[in-house]
mmCIF file of C-alpha atoms in Angstrom:
data_model
loop_
_atom_site.group_PDB
_atom_site.id
_atom_site.type_symbol
_atom_site.label_atom_id
_atom_site.label_comp_id
_atom_site.label_asym_id
_atom_site.label_seq_id
_atom_site.Cartn_x
_atom_site.Cartn_y
_atom_site.Cartn_z
ATOM 1 C CA MET A 850 -119.330 -60.787 56.023
ATOM 2 C CA ARG A 851 -122.044 -63.059 57.564
ATOM 3 C CA ARG A 852 -121.179 -66.578 58.532
ATOM 4 C CA ALA A 853 -122.833 -69.191 60.805
ATOM 5 C CA ILE A 854 -121.536 -71.881 63.243
ATOM 6 C CA VAL A 855 -123.799 -74.820 63.930
ATOM 7 C CA LEU A 856 -122.957 -76.523 67.260
ATOM 8 C CA ALA A 857 -123.288 -80.294 66.600
ATOM 9 C CA GLY A 858 -120.794 -81.970 68.650
ATOM 10 C CA GLY A 859 -122.760 -82.945 71.819
ATOM 11 C CA LEU A 860 -122.958 -86.660 72.861
ATOM 12 C CA GLY A 861 -126.753 -86.670 73.058
ATOM 13 C CA THR A 862 -126.797 -88.862 76.113
ATOM 14 C CA ARG A 863 -130.313 -88.183 77.128
ATOM 15 C CA LEU A 864 -131.627 -89.004 73.518
ATOM 16 C CA ARG A 865 -129.898 -92.257 73.238
ATOM 17 C CA PRO A 866 -132.799 -94.591 74.483
ATOM 18 C CA ALA A 867 -134.683 -93.362 71.380
ATOM 19 C CA VAL A 868 -131.883 -93.335 68.804
ATOM 20 C CA GLY A 869 -129.051 -95.257 69.971
ATOM 21 C CA ASP A 870 -125.553 -93.998 68.922
ATOM 22 C CA LEU A 871 -126.860 -91.935 66.014
ATOM 23 C CA PRO A 872 -125.368 -88.486 66.302
ATOM 24 C CA LYS A 873 -128.127 -86.141 67.426
ATOM 25 C CA PRO A 874 -127.888 -83.821 64.504
ATOM 26 C CA LEU A 875 -128.713 -86.753 62.095
ATOM 27 C CA VAL A 876 -131.909 -87.888 63.873
ATOM 28 C CA ASP A 877 -134.800 -87.785 61.550
ATOM 29 C CA VAL A 878 -137.419 -85.131 61.918
ATOM 30 C CA GLY A 879 -139.882 -84.448 59.156
ATOM 31 C CA GLY A 880 -138.041 -86.680 56.786
ATOM 32 C CA GLU A 881 -134.485 -85.168 56.852
ATOM 33 C CA PRO A 882 -131.834 -84.680 59.528
ATOM 34 C CA LEU A 883 -132.614 -82.608 62.543
ATOM 35 C CA VAL A 884 -129.764 -80.179 61.800
ATOM 36 C CA ALA A 885 -131.084 -79.650 58.247
ATOM 37 C CA HIS A 886 -133.950 -77.486 59.566
ATOM 38 C CA GLN A 887 -131.287 -75.095 60.802
ATOM 39 C CA LEU A 888 -129.395 -75.207 57.540
ATOM 40 C CA ARG A 889 -132.597 -74.200 55.726
ATOM 41 C CA ARG A 890 -133.318 -71.392 58.096
ATOM 42 C CA LEU A 891 -129.819 -70.029 57.720
ATOM 43 C CA ALA A 892 -130.064 -70.148 53.951
ATOM 44 C CA ALA A 893 -133.325 -68.304 53.986
ATOM 45 C CA ALA A 894 -131.910 -65.713 56.225
ATOM 46 C CA GLY A 895 -129.058 -64.978 53.868
ATOM 47 C CA VAL A 896 -126.200 -66.945 55.647
ATOM 48 C CA PRO A 897 -125.188 -69.725 53.314
ATOM 49 C CA ASP A 898 -121.585 -69.995 54.569
ATOM 50 C CA ILE A 899 -121.658 -72.332 57.511
ATOM 51 C CA VAL A 900 -119.270 -74.173 59.777
ATOM 52 C CA ILE A 901 -120.469 -77.406 61.422
ATOM 53 C CA ALA A 902 -118.724 -77.617 64.850
ATOM 54 C CA ALA A 903 -118.738 -81.431 65.188
ATOM 55 C CA GLY A 904 -117.474 -83.779 67.998
ATOM 56 C CA PHE A 905 -119.294 -86.969 68.553
ATOM 57 C CA GLY A 906 -119.854 -88.916 65.418
ATOM 58 C CA ALA A 907 -118.015 -86.204 63.407
ATOM 59 C CA GLN A 908 -117.328 -88.356 60.372
ATOM 60 C CA GLN A 909 -120.698 -89.695 60.132
ATOM 61 C CA VAL A 910 -122.169 -86.015 60.284
ATOM 62 C CA GLN A 911 -119.847 -85.069 57.472
ATOM 63 C CA ASP A 912 -120.645 -87.940 55.369
ATOM 64 C CA GLU A 913 -124.405 -87.249 55.647
ATOM 65 C CA LEU A 914 -124.332 -83.529 55.213
ATOM 66 C CA GLY A 915 -121.605 -83.344 52.663
ATOM 67 C CA ASP A 916 -120.972 -79.925 51.230
ATOM 68 C CA GLY A 917 -124.540 -78.702 52.040
ATOM 69 C CA SER A 918 -125.588 -78.194 48.401
ATOM 70 C CA ARG A 919 -128.837 -80.037 49.107
ATOM 71 C CA TRP A 920 -129.758 -77.171 51.336
ATOM 72 C CA ASP A 921 -128.232 -74.327 49.241
ATOM 73 C CA VAL A 922 -125.506 -73.723 51.665
ATOM 74 C CA ARG A 923 -121.758 -74.211 51.778
ATOM 75 C CA LEU A 924 -120.664 -76.401 54.572
ATOM 76 C CA THR A 925 -117.183 -76.786 56.231
ATOM 77 C CA TYR A 926 -116.332 -78.672 59.245
ATOM 78 C CA SER A 927 -114.532 -78.116 62.571
ATOM 79 C CA ARG A 928 -113.696 -81.179 64.731
ATOM 80 C CA GLU A 929 -113.120 -81.387 68.402
ATOM 81 C CA GLN A 930 -110.355 -83.704 69.451
ATOM 82 C CA GLN A 931 -111.703 -83.735 72.939
ATOM 83 C CA PRO A 932 -114.957 -82.490 74.277
ATOM 84 C CA LEU A 933 -114.697 -78.612 74.677
ATOM 85 C CA GLY A 934 -118.427 -77.770 75.502
ATOM 86 C CA THR A 935 -120.473 -75.339 73.581
ATOM 87 C CA GLY A 936 -118.061 -72.293 74.110
ATOM 88 C CA GLY A 937 -114.741 -74.178 73.398
ATOM 89 C CA ALA A 938 -116.258 -75.814 70.319
ATOM 90 C CA LEU A 939 -117.381 -72.388 69.065
ATOM 91 C CA ALA A 940 -114.120 -70.762 69.773
ATOM 92 C CA LEU A 941 -112.244 -73.735 67.889
ATOM 93 C CA ALA A 942 -114.563 -73.317 64.706
ATOM 94 C CA ALA A 943 -114.236 -69.489 64.841
ATOM 95 C CA ARG A 944 -110.330 -69.649 64.649
ATOM 96 C CA ALA A 945 -110.504 -71.347 61.293
ATOM 97 C CA ALA A 946 -113.284 -69.453 59.663
ATOM 98 C CA VAL A 947 -114.177 -66.117 61.294
ATOM 99 C CA ALA A 948 -112.692 -62.561 60.748
ATOM 100 C CA PRO A 949 -113.123 -59.991 63.597
ATOM 101 C CA GLY A 950 -115.462 -57.958 61.598
ATOM 102 C CA ASP A 951 -117.858 -60.760 60.654
ATOM 103 C CA THR A 952 -121.428 -61.196 61.776
ATOM 104 C CA VAL A 953 -121.687 -64.662 63.069
ATOM 105 C CA VAL A 954 -124.912 -66.534 63.669
ATOM 106 C CA VAL A 955 -124.461 -69.321 66.220
ATOM 107 C CA VAL A 956 -127.118 -72.000 66.480
ATOM 108 C CA ASN A 957 -127.492 -75.317 68.198
ATOM 109 C CA GLY A 958 -127.812 -78.285 65.842
ATOM 110 C CA ASP A 959 -130.595 -79.798 68.011
ATOM 111 C CA LEU A 960 -132.729 -76.808 68.109
ATOM 112 C CA LEU A 961 -136.021 -76.275 66.185
ATOM 113 C CA SER A 962 -137.200 -72.690 65.967
ATOM 114 C CA ALA A 963 -139.924 -70.659 64.153
ATOM 115 C CA HIS A 964 -138.503 -67.354 64.957
ATOM 116 C CA ASP A 965 -137.506 -64.653 62.365
ATOM 117 C CA LEU A 966 -133.827 -65.188 62.011
ATOM 118 C CA ALA A 967 -133.305 -62.533 59.334
ATOM 119 C CA ALA A 968 -134.946 -59.879 61.662
ATOM 120 C CA GLN A 969 -132.564 -60.867 64.415
ATOM 121 C CA ILE A 970 -129.552 -60.438 62.242
ATOM 122 C CA ASP A 971 -130.771 -57.193 60.896
ATOM 123 C CA ALA A 972 -131.447 -55.722 64.293
ATOM 124 C CA PHE A 973 -128.019 -56.898 65.464
ATOM 125 C CA GLU A 974 -126.196 -55.166 62.615
ATOM 126 C CA ARG A 975 -128.232 -51.917 63.197
ATOM 127 C CA SER A 976 -127.464 -51.966 66.961
ATOM 128 C CA GLY A 977 -123.658 -51.980 67.027
ATOM 129 C CA ALA A 978 -123.959 -54.646 69.803
ATOM 130 C CA ASP A 979 -121.528 -57.341 70.652
ATOM 131 C CA VAL A 980 -123.984 -60.158 71.039
ATOM 132 C CA SER A 981 -127.793 -60.585 70.407
ATOM 133 C CA ILE A 982 -129.528 -63.478 72.128
ATOM 134 C CA HIS A 983 -132.945 -64.659 71.111
ATOM 135 C CA VAL A 984 -135.214 -64.558 74.047
ATOM 136 C CA ARG A 985 -138.872 -65.651 74.702
ATOM 137 C CA GLU A 986 -141.377 -65.660 77.418
ATOM 138 C CA VAL A 987 -142.467 -69.077 78.565
ATOM 139 C CA ASP A 988 -145.005 -70.326 81.038
ATOM 140 C CA ASP A 989 -142.556 -72.534 82.886
ATOM 141 C CA ALA A 990 -138.919 -71.467 82.850
ATOM 142 C CA ARG A 991 -137.440 -74.368 84.849
ATOM 143 C CA PRO A 992 -135.892 -76.044 81.767
ATOM 144 C CA TYR A 993 -134.106 -72.858 80.668
ATOM 145 C CA GLY A 994 -131.741 -70.135 81.692
ATOM 146 C CA VAL A 995 -133.709 -67.036 82.629
ATOM 147 C CA VAL A 996 -132.700 -63.819 81.421
ATOM 148 C CA SER A 997 -132.499 -60.444 83.380
ATOM 149 C CA LEU A 998 -132.810 -57.104 81.421
ATOM 150 C CA ASP A 999 -131.861 -53.562 82.147
ATOM 151 C CA ASP A 1000 -134.544 -50.879 82.679
ATOM 152 C CA SER A 1001 -134.885 -50.290 78.855
ATOM 153 C CA GLY A 1002 -135.693 -53.887 78.265
ATOM 154 C CA THR A 1003 -133.171 -54.232 75.435
ATOM 155 C CA ARG A 1004 -129.841 -54.952 77.130
ATOM 156 C CA ILE A 1005 -129.095 -58.271 79.000
ATOM 157 C CA ARG A 1006 -127.643 -57.705 82.519
ATOM 158 C CA GLY A 1007 -127.518 -61.266 83.793
ATOM 159 C CA PHE A 1008 -128.777 -64.977 83.767
ATOM 160 C CA ARG A 1009 -130.269 -67.345 86.404
ATOM 161 C CA GLU A 1010 -129.843 -70.979 85.505
ATOM 162 C CA LYS A 1011 -132.856 -73.124 85.480
ATOM 163 C CA PRO A 1012 -135.125 -72.200 88.532
ATOM 164 C CA ARG A 1013 -136.333 -74.874 90.783
ATOM 165 C CA ILE A 1014 -139.901 -73.532 90.999
ATOM 166 C CA ALA A 1015 -142.434 -73.607 88.096
ATOM 167 C CA ALA A 1016 -143.015 -69.967 87.028
ATOM 168 C CA PRO A 1017 -143.180 -67.741 83.938
ATOM 169 C CA GLY A 1018 -140.007 -66.208 82.720
ATOM 170 C CA LEU A 1019 -137.936 -64.776 79.915
ATOM 171 C CA VAL A 1020 -135.557 -67.346 78.713
ATOM 172 C CA ASN A 1021 -132.690 -67.778 76.421
ATOM 173 C CA ALA A 1022 -134.164 -69.462 73.328
ATOM 174 C CA GLY A 1023 -130.769 -70.597 71.817
ATOM 175 C CA THR A 1024 -130.104 -68.544 68.748
ATOM 176 C CA TYR A 1025 -127.198 -66.035 68.866
ATOM 177 C CA VAL A 1026 -125.733 -63.386 66.686
ATOM 178 C CA MET A 1027 -122.121 -62.156 67.676
ATOM 179 C CA ARG A 1028 -119.263 -60.122 66.394
ATOM 180 C CA GLY A 1029 -116.483 -62.208 65.151
ATOM 181 C CA ALA A 1030 -114.006 -60.305 67.444
ATOM 182 C CA VAL A 1031 -115.970 -61.627 70.534
ATOM 183 C CA LEU A 1032 -115.501 -65.147 69.387
ATOM 184 C CA LEU A 1033 -111.964 -64.859 68.468
ATOM 185 C CA ASP A 1034 -111.327 -63.674 72.283
ATOM 186 C CA LEU A 1035 -112.508 -67.026 73.537
ATOM 187 C CA PRO A 1036 -109.979 -69.742 74.422
ATOM 188 C CA ASP A 1037 -110.232 -72.763 72.169
ATOM 189 C CA THR A 1038 -108.325 -75.208 74.415
ATOM 190 C CA VAL A 1039 -110.337 -75.718 77.483
ATOM 191 C CA PRO A 1040 -114.085 -76.764 78.021
ATOM 192 C CA LEU A 1041 -116.393 -73.819 78.201
ATOM 193 C CA SER A 1042 -120.213 -73.645 78.446
ATOM 194 C CA LEU A 1043 -121.567 -70.628 76.644
ATOM 195 C CA GLU A 1044 -124.418 -70.282 78.968
ATOM 196 C CA VAL A 1045 -122.431 -70.783 82.272
ATOM 197 C CA ASP A 1046 -118.943 -69.554 81.276
ATOM 198 C CA VAL A 1047 -119.145 -67.017 78.509
ATOM 199 C CA PHE A 1048 -122.527 -65.131 78.432
ATOM 200 C CA PRO A 1049 -122.605 -63.941 82.145
ATOM 201 C CA GLY A 1050 -119.189 -62.253 81.641
ATOM 202 C CA LEU A 1051 -120.138 -60.776 78.390
ATOM 203 C CA ALA A 1052 -123.239 -59.439 79.944
ATOM 204 C CA ALA A 1053 -121.301 -57.668 82.668
ATOM 205 C CA ASP A 1054 -118.642 -56.278 80.360
ATOM 206 C CA SER A 1055 -120.078 -55.926 76.890
ATOM 207 C CA ASP A 1056 -123.066 -54.919 74.991
ATOM 208 C CA VAL A 1057 -125.409 -57.970 75.003
ATOM 209 C CA ARG A 1058 -128.871 -57.263 73.573
ATOM 210 C CA ALA A 1059 -132.168 -59.266 73.851
ATOM 211 C CA HIS A 1060 -133.934 -60.063 70.653
ATOM 212 C CA ARG A 1061 -137.501 -60.752 71.609
ATOM 213 C CA ASP A 1062 -139.480 -63.046 69.525
ATOM 214 C CA ASP A 1063 -142.216 -65.243 71.013
ATOM 215 C CA ALA A 1064 -142.492 -67.783 68.178
ATOM 216 C CA PRO A 1065 -142.105 -71.420 69.343
ATOM 217 C CA PHE A 1066 -138.823 -73.174 69.802
ATOM 218 C CA LEU A 1067 -137.971 -76.747 70.839
ATOM 219 C CA ASP A 1068 -134.699 -78.101 72.167
ATOM 220 C CA VAL A 1069 -134.673 -81.651 70.879
ATOM 221 C CA GLY A 1070 -132.571 -83.151 73.666
ATOM 222 C CA THR A 1071 -134.828 -85.962 75.135
ATOM 223 C CA PRO A 1072 -137.116 -88.793 73.598
ATOM 224 C CA ASP A 1073 -140.141 -86.756 74.548
ATOM 225 C CA ALA A 1074 -138.843 -83.658 72.829
ATOM 226 C CA LEU A 1075 -138.037 -85.718 69.710
ATOM 227 C CA GLU A 1076 -141.629 -87.115 69.649
ATOM 228 C CA ARG A 1077 -142.953 -83.543 70.074
ATOM 229 C CA ALA A 1078 -140.741 -82.401 67.266
ATOM 230 C CA ARG A 1079 -141.868 -85.193 64.969
ATOM 231 C CA GLN A 1080 -145.340 -84.110 65.433
ATOM 232 C CA ALA A 1081 -144.912 -80.365 65.097
ATOM 233 C CA TRP A 1082 -142.319 -80.525 62.166
ATOM 234 C CA ARG A 1083 -143.882 -82.925 59.722
#
């Protein structure tokens, strides 16, 4: 079965000068909550069963999004009782909703992306891989984690976090497709970062594939990025 988990529990500290205490997934972009753009993408890709992994402002997020019927999806909620990071929050949400054989799409609630999500899911299911990560070439890789590929150009062998010098690079663009069994192996009681604590180990020990799609994406984590999002996603 196909399911999705939307990571929506971050504190949004960098964005607060622009939005105050409003939870980041609820910030208005194009006349609707930021996270709604992800809900629409998931519905269009054939993944209507979605868990919102909430933390900061969880009740406010649930009150606003409800059951998801406005976007033709079915929402349930997982709440952190303490900050668990992206990896810990993902593991906690998976415990309640995911079976080992499921295909699980994992997206960040503050990400806007124009890439073909359905194509990534289909390629993952054909490949037999454990994880698929959307990657994209960018002119300046400093804000991102840089991805290293094997000689075939399809398997991810490692990651380098946020280089200090401006240079082009192939980067993690923030959309993942994973086998349910992989998620169920993660601990759900300790803070974990997907990018720092989870993916490097999986790249060394499992089959982690790169899904290349050079469509634009935007991490809406700062006031400047929010303004760019509002200009681009009207």
